[in-house]
CSV table of C-alpha atoms and ligand atoms in Angstrom, one decimal:
chain,number,residue,atom,x,y,z
A,286,MET,CA,-23.0,26.4,11.1
A,287,ARG,CA,-20.9,27.0,8.6
A,288,SER,CA,-21.3,26.7,4.7
A,289,ALA,CA,-20.7,27.6,1.5
A,290,GLU,CA,-23.1,29.9,-0.8
A,291,ILE,CA,-23.6,30.7,-4.6
A,292,THR,CA,-22.5,34.3,-4.9
A,293,GLY,CA,-21.8,34.3,-8.9
A,294,TRP,CA,-22.9,32.5,-11.5
A,295,GLY,CA,-21.9,33.2,-15.1
A,296,LYS,CA,-21.8,31.2,-18.4
A,297,CYS,CA,-19.4,31.3,-22.0
A,298,MET,CA,-21.1,30.2,-25.0
A,299,PRO,CA,-18.6,30.2,-28.0
A,300,PRO,CA,-20.0,32.1,-30.8
A,301,ASN,CA,-20.3,29.0,-33.7
A,302,VAL,CA,-23.5,27.3,-33.8
A,303,LEU,CA,-23.6,23.8,-35.4
A,304,SER,CA,-27.5,23.1,-35.8
A,305,ASN,CA,-29.2,20.2,-36.6
A,306,HIS,CA,-29.5,21.2,-40.3
A,307,ASP,CA,-26.1,21.7,-40.8
A,308,LEU,CA,-25.6,17.9,-39.0
A,309,GLU,CA,-27.9,16.5,-42.4
A,310,GLN,CA,-25.3,17.6,-44.4
A,311,LEU,CA,-22.7,15.5,-43.0
A,312,VAL,CA,-24.0,12.2,-41.9
A,313,ASP,CA,-27.3,10.7,-42.7
A,314,THR,CA,-29.4,12.2,-40.1
A,315,SER,CA,-32.3,14.4,-39.8
A,316,ASP,CA,-33.0,17.6,-37.7
A,317,GLU,CA,-36.5,15.1,-36.9
A,318,TRP,CA,-34.4,12.3,-35.9
A,319,ILE,CA,-32.5,14.1,-33.4
A,320,THR,CA,-35.2,16.5,-31.9
A,321,THR,CA,-37.2,13.2,-31.2
A,322,ARG,CA,-34.7,11.3,-30.2
A,323,THR,CA,-32.6,14.2,-27.0
A,324,GLY,CA,-34.5,17.4,-28.0
A,325,ILE,CA,-31.7,19.0,-29.0
A,326,LYS,CA,-31.6,22.0,-31.9
A,327,GLU,CA,-27.7,22.7,-32.1
A,328,ARG,CA,-25.1,23.2,-30.3
A,329,ARG,CA,-21.8,25.0,-30.0
A,330,ILE,CA,-18.4,24.8,-31.9
A,331,SER,CA,-15.8,26.7,-29.7
A,332,HIS,CA,-12.5,28.0,-31.7
A,333,VAL,CA,-10.8,29.0,-28.2
A,334,GLU,CA,-9.6,26.0,-25.4
A,335,ALA,CA,-11.6,24.9,-22.7
A,336,SER,CA,-9.3,27.3,-20.3
A,337,GLU,CA,-9.7,30.2,-22.5
A,338,LEU,CA,-14.5,29.6,-22.1
A,339,ALA,CA,-13.7,28.7,-18.4
A,340,ALA,CA,-11.5,31.7,-17.3
A,341,VAL,CA,-14.4,34.1,-19.3
A,342,ALA,CA,-17.3,32.1,-17.4
A,343,GLY,CA,-14.9,32.5,-14.0
A,344,LEU,CA,-15.0,36.2,-14.9
A,345,ARG,CA,-18.2,36.7,-15.3
A,346,ALA,CA,-19.1,34.3,-12.5
A,347,LEU,CA,-16.7,36.6,-10.1
A,348,ALA,CA,-18.0,39.8,-11.4
A,349,ALA,CA,-21.3,38.7,-10.2
A,350,ALA,CA,-20.2,37.9,-6.8
A,351,GLY,CA,-18.7,41.4,-6.8
A,352,LYS,CA,-15.5,39.7,-6.1
A,353,SER,CA,-11.6,39.8,-8.3
A,354,PRO,CA,-10.0,36.9,-9.3
A,355,GLU,CA,-7.2,37.5,-6.7
A,356,ASP,CA,-10.4,36.8,-4.3
A,357,VAL,CA,-10.4,32.7,-5.1
A,358,ASP,CA,-8.4,31.0,-3.0
A,359,LEU,CA,-9.6,27.5,-4.8
A,360,LEU,CA,-9.6,27.2,-8.1
A,361,LEU,CA,-11.6,24.3,-9.3
A,362,VAL,CA,-12.1,23.1,-12.8
A,363,ALA,CA,-14.8,20.4,-13.7
A,364,THR,CA,-13.7,19.0,-17.3
A,365,CYS,CA,-12.6,15.9,-19.7
A,366,SER,CA,-11.7,17.6,-22.6
A,367,GLY,CA,-9.1,20.1,-20.9
A,368,ASP,CA,-6.0,21.4,-22.9
A,369,SER,CA,-3.5,18.9,-21.6
A,370,ILE,CA,-2.8,16.6,-19.3
A,371,ILE,CA,0.1,18.6,-17.5
A,372,PRO,CA,-0.3,21.4,-16.7
A,373,SER,CA,-3.7,20.6,-15.6
A,374,THR,CA,-6.5,22.7,-17.3
A,375,ALA,CA,-7.1,24.7,-14.0
A,376,SER,CA,-3.6,25.9,-14.2
A,377,VAL,CA,-4.0,27.4,-17.4
A,378,VAL,CA,-7.2,28.8,-16.4
A,379,GLN,CA,-5.5,30.0,-13.6
A,380,LYS,CA,-3.0,32.2,-15.2
A,381,HIS,CA,-6.1,33.0,-18.4
A,382,MET,CA,-7.7,34.7,-14.9
A,383,GLN,CA,-4.6,35.6,-12.8
A,384,ALA,CA,-6.2,34.1,-10.2
A,385,TRP,CA,-3.0,34.2,-8.3
A,386,ASN,CA,-3.8,33.7,-4.9
A,387,ALA,CA,-5.6,30.2,-5.9
A,388,ALA,CA,-4.8,26.8,-5.2
A,389,ALA,CA,-5.8,25.3,-8.7
A,390,MET,CA,-7.2,21.4,-10.0
A,391,ASP,CA,-9.0,19.9,-12.2
A,392,LEU,CA,-11.8,17.7,-11.2
A,393,ASN,CA,-12.7,14.8,-13.9
A,394,ALA,CA,-16.0,13.1,-12.9
A,395,ALA,CA,-17.8,13.4,-16.8
A,396,CYS,CA,-20.8,14.6,-16.7
A,397,SER,CA,-21.4,14.6,-13.0
A,398,GLY,CA,-18.4,16.9,-12.5
A,399,PHE,CA,-20.5,20.2,-11.5
A,400,VAL,CA,-21.8,18.1,-8.6
A,401,TYR,CA,-19.0,16.9,-7.3
A,402,GLY,CA,-17.3,20.3,-7.6
A,403,LEU,CA,-20.3,21.7,-6.0
A,404,VAL,CA,-19.9,18.8,-3.0
A,405,VAL,CA,-15.6,19.6,-2.7
A,406,GLY,CA,-15.3,23.4,-2.9
A,407,THR,CA,-18.3,23.0,-0.2
A,408,ASN,CA,-16.7,20.9,2.2
A,409,MET,CA,-13.2,22.9,1.7
A,410,ILE,CA,-15.1,25.9,2.8
A,411,ARG,CA,-16.3,24.3,5.5
A,412,GLY,CA,-13.5,22.5,6.9
A,413,GLY,CA,-12.3,26.3,7.2
A,414,THR,CA,-9.4,26.0,4.8
A,415,HIS,CA,-10.6,28.0,2.2
A,416,GLN,CA,-13.3,31.1,1.5
A,417,THR,CA,-13.6,31.7,-1.9
A,418,VAL,CA,-14.0,28.9,-4.2
A,419,LEU,CA,-14.5,29.2,-7.8
A,420,LEU,CA,-15.9,26.0,-9.7
A,421,VAL,CA,-15.8,25.7,-13.5
A,422,GLY,CA,-17.5,23.7,-15.8
A,423,THR,CA,-15.6,23.7,-19.1
A,424,GLU,CA,-15.3,21.7,-22.3
A,425,LYS,CA,-14.0,21.8,-25.7
A,426,LEU,CA,-15.9,18.4,-26.4
A,427,HIS,CA,-16.1,18.4,-30.1
A,428,HIS,CA,-12.5,18.0,-30.0
A,429,LEU,CA,-13.3,14.3,-29.5
A,430,MET,CA,-16.1,14.2,-32.0
A,431,ASP,CA,-16.0,11.6,-34.8
A,432,PHE,CA,-17.8,12.6,-37.5
A,433,THR,CA,-18.2,9.9,-39.0
A,434,ASP,CA,-20.4,8.2,-36.5
A,435,ARG,CA,-24.0,9.2,-36.0
A,436,ASN,CA,-24.6,7.8,-33.4
A,437,THR,CA,-22.5,9.9,-31.3
A,438,CYS,CA,-21.5,13.5,-33.2
A,439,VAL,CA,-25.1,14.2,-32.9
A,440,LEU,CA,-25.2,14.8,-29.2
A,441,PHE,CA,-22.2,16.8,-27.8
A,442,GLY,CA,-21.5,20.5,-27.5
A,443,ASP,CA,-19.1,22.9,-26.1
A,444,GLY,CA,-19.1,26.0,-23.5
A,445,ALA,CA,-18.8,26.6,-19.6
A,446,GLY,CA,-20.0,27.6,-16.5
A,447,ALA,CA,-19.4,28.5,-13.7
A,448,VAL,CA,-20.1,29.6,-9.9
A,449,VAL,CA,-18.5,31.2,-6.6
A,450,LEU,CA,-19.2,29.3,-3.8
A,451,GLU,CA,-18.1,31.5,-0.4
A,452,ALA,CA,-18.4,31.4,3.2
A,453,THR,CA,-21.8,32.3,5.4
A,454,ASP,CA,-23.0,31.2,8.1
A,455,GLY,CA,-26.1,31.1,7.5
A,456,GLU,CA,-29.1,28.2,7.1
A,457,ILE,CA,-28.4,28.0,3.3
A,458,GLY,CA,-26.2,26.3,0.3
A,459,LEU,CA,-25.7,22.4,0.0
A,460,LEU,CA,-28.3,20.8,2.6
A,461,ALA,CA,-27.6,17.2,1.2
A,462,SER,CA,-25.9,15.1,-1.0
A,463,ASP,CA,-25.2,11.6,-3.1
A,464,LEU,CA,-22.2,10.6,-5.3
A,465,GLY,CA,-21.5,7.4,-6.4
A,466,MET,CA,-19.6,5.6,-9.3
A,467,ASP,CA,-19.9,1.9,-11.1
A,468,GLY,CA,-16.6,1.2,-12.5
A,469,SER,CA,-17.4,-1.6,-13.6
A,470,VAL,CA,-19.8,-0.6,-16.7
A,471,GLY,CA,-17.1,2.4,-17.3
A,472,HIS,CA,-16.5,0.9,-21.1
A,473,ILE,CA,-20.1,1.8,-21.6
A,474,LEU,CA,-19.2,5.3,-22.4
A,475,GLU,CA,-15.7,6.0,-22.8
A,476,VAL,CA,-12.7,8.1,-25.0
A,477,PRO,CA,-9.8,5.2,-24.0
A,478,VAL,CA,-6.8,6.8,-25.6
A,479,ASP,CA,-5.1,10.3,-24.0
A,480,GLY,CA,-4.5,7.8,-20.8
A,481,THR,CA,-1.2,5.3,-20.1
A,482,MET,CA,-3.1,2.6,-22.3
A,483,GLY,CA,-3.5,4.4,-25.4
A,484,ASP,CA,-1.3,2.3,-27.8
A,485,ARG,CA,1.8,5.6,-29.1
A,486,GLY,CA,2.6,2.9,-31.9
A,487,GLU,CA,-0.6,3.0,-33.8
A,488,LEU,CA,-2.7,5.4,-32.7
A,489,ASN,CA,-5.9,4.0,-34.2
A,490,PRO,CA,-8.5,7.1,-34.4
A,491,ARG,CA,-11.5,4.9,-33.4
A,492,HIS,CA,-10.1,5.0,-30.3
A,493,CYS,CA,-9.7,8.6,-29.7
A,494,GLY,CA,-13.5,9.9,-29.8
A,495,ILE,CA,-16.0,8.9,-28.1
A,496,THR,CA,-18.1,5.7,-28.2
A,497,MET,CA,-20.9,4.9,-26.7
A,498,GLU,CA,-23.6,2.1,-25.8
A,499,GLY,CA,-26.2,4.7,-25.8
A,500,GLN,CA,-29.4,2.1,-24.5
A,501,GLU,CA,-27.1,1.2,-21.6
A,502,VAL,CA,-25.9,4.7,-20.9
A,503,PHE,CA,-29.6,6.0,-21.4
A,504,LYS,CA,-31.1,2.7,-19.0
A,505,ARG,CA,-28.5,3.6,-16.3
A,506,ALA,CA,-28.8,7.9,-16.3
A,507,VAL,CA,-32.9,7.6,-15.3
A,508,THR,CA,-32.0,4.7,-12.9
A,509,LYS,CA,-29.6,6.4,-11.0
A,510,MET,CA,-30.1,10.0,-11.7
A,511,GLY,CA,-33.5,9.3,-10.3
A,512,GLU,CA,-32.4,6.9,-7.2
A,513,SER,CA,-29.6,9.4,-5.8
A,514,ALA,CA,-32.0,12.2,-6.3
A,515,ALA,CA,-34.4,10.7,-4.5
A,516,ARG,CA,-31.7,9.9,-1.7
A,517,SER,CA,-30.5,13.5,-1.7
A,518,LEU,CA,-33.8,14.8,-0.5
A,519,GLU,CA,-34.5,12.3,2.2
A,520,LYS,CA,-31.1,13.5,3.5
A,521,ALA,CA,-31.9,16.5,3.7
A,522,GLY,CA,-35.3,16.1,5.2
A,523,ILE,CA,-37.0,18.1,2.3
A,524,ALA,CA,-40.4,17.0,0.2
A,525,LEU,CA,-40.5,16.4,-3.3
A,526,GLU,CA,-43.6,19.3,-3.4
A,527,ASP,CA,-41.2,21.9,-1.9
A,528,VAL,CA,-38.8,21.4,-4.7
A,529,ALA,CA,-38.8,24.9,-6.5
A,530,LEU,CA,-36.4,23.6,-9.8
A,531,LEU,CA,-34.4,20.3,-10.7
A,532,ILE,CA,-31.6,21.7,-13.1
A,533,PRO,CA,-30.5,18.6,-14.2
A,534,HIS,CA,-27.2,17.2,-16.8
A,535,GLN,CA,-28.4,17.8,-20.0
A,536,ALA,CA,-27.5,14.7,-22.1
A,537,ASN,CA,-31.0,13.9,-23.6
A,538,VAL,CA,-34.5,15.1,-23.0
A,539,ARG,CA,-36.0,11.8,-22.6
A,540,ILE,CA,-33.6,11.2,-19.9
A,541,ILE,CA,-34.7,14.5,-18.1
A,542,ASP,CA,-38.3,13.8,-18.6
A,543,ALA,CA,-37.9,10.2,-17.9
A,544,THR,CA,-35.8,11.5,-14.3
A,545,ALA,CA,-38.2,14.1,-13.7
A,546,ARG,CA,-41.7,11.3,-14.1
A,547,ARG,CA,-39.4,8.9,-11.9
A,548,LEU,CA,-39.3,11.3,-9.1
A,549,GLY,CA,-42.5,12.6,-9.3
A,550,LEU,CA,-41.5,16.1,-10.4
A,551,ASP,CA,-44.1,18.2,-12.6
A,552,GLU,CA,-42.3,18.9,-15.4
A,553,GLY,CA,-42.7,22.6,-14.8
A,554,LYS,CA,-40.0,22.7,-12.1
A,555,VAL,CA,-37.7,21.6,-14.7
A,556,TYR,CA,-35.1,23.5,-16.2
A,557,VAL,CA,-34.5,22.6,-20.2
A,558,ASN,CA,-32.3,24.1,-22.5
A,559,ILE,CA,-30.4,21.1,-24.1
A,560,HIS,CA,-32.6,22.5,-27.3
A,561,SER,CA,-29.6,25.2,-27.8
A,562,TYR,CA,-26.6,23.7,-26.5
A,563,GLY,CA,-26.8,19.9,-26.4
A,564,ASN,CA,-24.5,18.0,-23.9
A,565,THR,CA,-21.9,19.9,-22.9
A,566,SER,CA,-20.8,17.5,-20.4
A,567,ALA,CA,-19.2,19.1,-16.7
A,568,ALA,CA,-20.5,22.6,-18.1
A,569,THR,CA,-24.5,21.8,-18.4
A,570,ILE,CA,-25.4,22.4,-14.9
A,571,PRO,CA,-23.6,25.9,-14.2
A,572,VAL,CA,-24.7,27.0,-17.4
A,573,ALA,CA,-28.5,26.3,-17.7
A,574,LEU,CA,-27.9,27.6,-13.3
A,575,THR,CA,-26.6,30.8,-14.7
A,576,GLU,CA,-29.8,30.6,-17.7
A,577,ALA,CA,-32.4,30.0,-14.8
A,578,LEU,CA,-31.5,33.1,-12.6
A,579,GLU,CA,-31.7,35.3,-15.6
A,580,GLU,CA,-35.2,34.3,-16.5
A,581,GLY,CA,-36.1,34.6,-13.1
A,582,ARG,CA,-36.6,30.7,-12.4
A,583,ILE,CA,-34.9,30.9,-8.6
A,584,SER,CA,-35.8,33.3,-6.4
A,585,ALA,CA,-34.6,33.7,-2.6
A,586,GLY,CA,-34.8,30.9,-0.5
A,587,ASP,CA,-35.5,28.6,-3.3
A,588,ILE,CA,-35.2,24.4,-2.8
A,589,VAL,CA,-33.1,23.8,-5.8
A,590,LEU,CA,-31.9,20.1,-7.2
A,591,PHE,CA,-29.2,19.1,-9.1
A,592,ALA,CA,-28.3,15.8,-10.5
A,593,ALA,CA,-26.6,14.2,-12.9
A,594,PHE,CA,-24.4,11.3,-14.7
A,595,GLY,CA,-22.0,10.7,-17.0
A,596,GLY,CA,-18.7,8.7,-17.7
A,597,GLY,CA,-17.3,6.6,-15.3
A,598,LEU,CA,-20.0,5.9,-14.9
A,599,THR,CA,-20.6,8.9,-11.9
A,600,TRP,CA,-23.6,10.1,-11.3
A,601,GLY,CA,-24.3,12.7,-8.4
A,602,SER,CA,-27.6,15.1,-6.6
A,603,ALA,CA,-27.3,17.8,-4.2
A,604,VAL,CA,-30.3,19.9,-2.4
A,605,TYR,CA,-29.4,23.5,-2.0
A,606,ARG,CA,-30.9,26.4,-0.3
A,607,TRP,CA,-30.3,29.5,-2.5
A,608,GLY,CA,-29.5,32.2,-0.4
A,609,ALA,CA,-31.4,36.1,-0.5
A,610,ARG,CA,-29.3,37.4,-3.8
A,611,THR,CA,-30.7,36.6,-7.2
A,612,GLU,CA,-29.3,39.0,-9.1
A,613,PRO,CA,-25.7,39.7,-10.3
A,614,LEU,CA,-23.4,42.3,-8.3
A,615,ASP,CA,-21.7,43.2,-11.1
A,616,GLU,CA,-21.2,42.4,-15.1
A,617,SER,CA,-17.8,41.6,-15.9
A,618,ASP,CA,-16.9,43.0,-19.5
A,619,ALA,CA,-14.3,39.4,-19.9
A,620,GLU,CA,-15.3,38.3,-23.9
A,621,LEU,CA,-13.7,35.6,-26.0
A,622,PRO,CA,-11.6,36.5,-29.2
A,623,PRO,CA,-13.8,36.7,-32.1
A,624,PRO,CA,-13.5,33.6,-34.4
A,625,ASP,CA,-11.3,33.9,-37.0
A,626,ARG,CA,-13.3,30.3,-39.3
A,627,ASP,CA,-17.1,29.2,-39.4
A,628,THR,CA,-18.3,26.1,-37.9
A,629,MET,CA,-17.5,24.2,-40.8
A,630,GLU,CA,-13.7,25.1,-40.9
A,631,LEU,CA,-13.4,24.7,-37.4
A,632,LEU,CA,-14.4,20.6,-37.8
A,633,ARG,CA,-12.4,20.1,-40.3
A,634,PRO,CA,-9.5,18.8,-38.0
A,635,ASN,CA,-12.1,16.1,-36.6
A,636,PHE,CA,-12.8,15.4,-40.6
A,637,ASP,CA,-8.6,15.4,-41.6
A,638,PHE,CA,-8.3,12.7,-37.9
A,639,PHE,CA,-11.4,10.7,-37.5
A,640,GLY,CA,-12.4,10.5,-41.7
A,641,LEU,CA,-14.3,12.8,-43.6
A,642,PRO,CA,-18.4,12.4,-42.4
A,643,GLU,CA,-20.1,10.1,-45.3
A,644,LYS,CA,-21.7,12.9,-46.6
A,645,LEU,CA,-18.4,14.5,-47.7
A,646,SER,CA,-16.6,11.6,-49.0
B,922,COA,C1,-28.3,7.7,-28.1
B,922,COA,C2,-29.4,8.0,-28.4
B,922,COA,C3,-30.1,9.6,-28.5
B,922,COA,C4,-29.9,7.0,-29.2
B,922,COA,O1,-31.3,6.8,-29.3
B,922,COA,P1,-32.3,5.4,-29.7
B,922,COA,O2,-33.7,5.6,-28.8
B,922,COA,O3,-31.7,4.6,-28.0
B,922,COA,O4,-31.5,5.1,-30.2
B,922,COA,P2,-31.1,3.5,-31.2
B,922,COA,O5,-29.7,3.3,-30.7
B,922,COA,O6,-32.3,2.5,-30.4
B,922,COA,O7,-30.9,4.1,-32.5
B,922,COA,C5,-32.8,3.7,-33.3
B,922,COA,C6,-31.8,3.6,-35.1
B,922,COA,O8,-31.5,5.1,-35.0
B,922,COA,C7,-30.3,4.8,-35.8
B,922,COA,N1,-29.5,6.0,-35.5
B,922,COA,C8,-28.3,6.1,-34.4
B,922,COA,N2,-28.3,7.5,-34.6
B,922,COA,C9,-28.9,8.6,-36.1
B,922,COA,C10,-28.6,9.5,-35.8
B,922,COA,N3,-28.2,10.7,-35.8
B,922,COA,N4,-29.8,10.1,-37.2
B,922,COA,C11,-30.5,9.1,-37.5
B,922,COA,N5,-30.3,8.1,-37.1
B,922,COA,C12,-29.7,7.5,-35.9
B,922,COA,C13,-29.6,4.0,-35.5
B,922,COA,O9,-28.7,3.1,-36.5
B,922,COA,C14,-30.8,2.6,-35.2
B,922,COA,O10,-30.5,2.6,-36.3
B,922,COA,P3,-31.2,0.8,-36.6
B,922,COA,O11,-32.5,0.7,-36.1
B,922,COA,O12,-31.3,0.9,-38.0
B,922,COA,O13,-30.3,0.4,-35.9
B,922,COA,C15,-30.0,7.4,-26.8
B,922,COA,O14,-29.4,5.9,-26.6
B,922,COA,C16,-29.4,8.4,-25.8
B,922,COA,O15,-29.2,9.6,-25.2
B,922,COA,N6,-28.4,7.4,-25.0
B,922,COA,C17,-27.7,8.3,-23.5
B,922,COA,C18,-27.3,8.8,-24.7
B,922,COA,C19,-26.0,10.0,-23.5
B,922,COA,O16,-26.4,10.6,-23.1
B,922,COA,N7,-24.8,10.5,-23.7
B,922,COA,C20,-24.1,10.9,-22.4
B,922,COA,C21,-23.9,10.2,-21.3
B,922,COA,S1,-23.8,11.8,-20.1
């Protein structure tokens, strides 16, 4: 049966780092609190827009697949912190990459965006309308981070990851998936403004940042991610012991641990890199996948399980059988321009808009 295989992978993490110790200088928090409650040690703050991160990650993924931008016939950009509403971020990414043969669209399923995109991209290829799909997860979440709110500003970061999906007749690729949404609790994780419900007359900074009922999100994340992953495994007819690696959305290491425990999966089979980047929403899974491959954690024929949850509230999981190749075919020389400001300077517009963090006021 015609399927879709991941033939290329890449990431683009902006160089500026915001460590837990830096955050200690801004808000009433500590490295110890953040590490024990979330597993995060540092995150990246981007000096460019989400589209530029996406283009570099995309070019690296294409090189790994031995493809060029003109080969792409569908560009899917999973993001919830894109450059603008119109044009879509996908439009800007197409321009940066000069992927002129690609249809292109954004896909907003928040932190589940990559898993949603994997299912959409695979099914476009299976349906026969597209041959080569570039799927990118990209975020510039620091734009939405309010550094007067210690409950949220320690959790998120910026970055991008990408994969190339190509048509194949092999018994590989997506074996089964499960996507879901519970809109009745959408309000427990939100950024209300920038849609039509925003009050243009009185723009209230409180409505422009990420707000969240942390414990509610936590509980639902563990339940939904675990249930979804179990459903996908059952649909695929794959036993838990046959899973080589779980690559979960990286929101909180305690959520990841609890999900793995719920499934009954050994912690050695779970990929975690949240300590380096925090929660980069739609980018966490493609970045983690790229690093897992670079570290030799995936072998030919392995069963890889993806699981995510996010704003909406969305969730999704996918059981994927890896193909023969785990090495890139080529390397791209695509790079971001170097930053011209340090991390604190990049955060200055947030402080001006949301208010000064308590330790600076
Ligand atoms: C946000 C989260 C880390 C908080 O952890 P928690 O164990 O639930 O912590 P609580 O909310 O119970 O807060 C405990 C205390 O820590 C305080 N606190 C919150 N943020 C803090 C910070 N950055 N530093 C120090 N203390 C902090 C709270 O004010 C609270 O103090 P109080 O007991 O005096 O009221 C956790 O709920 C979480 O990860 N939720 C899911 C978030 C998420 O993943 N969102 C994205 C989804 S894609």
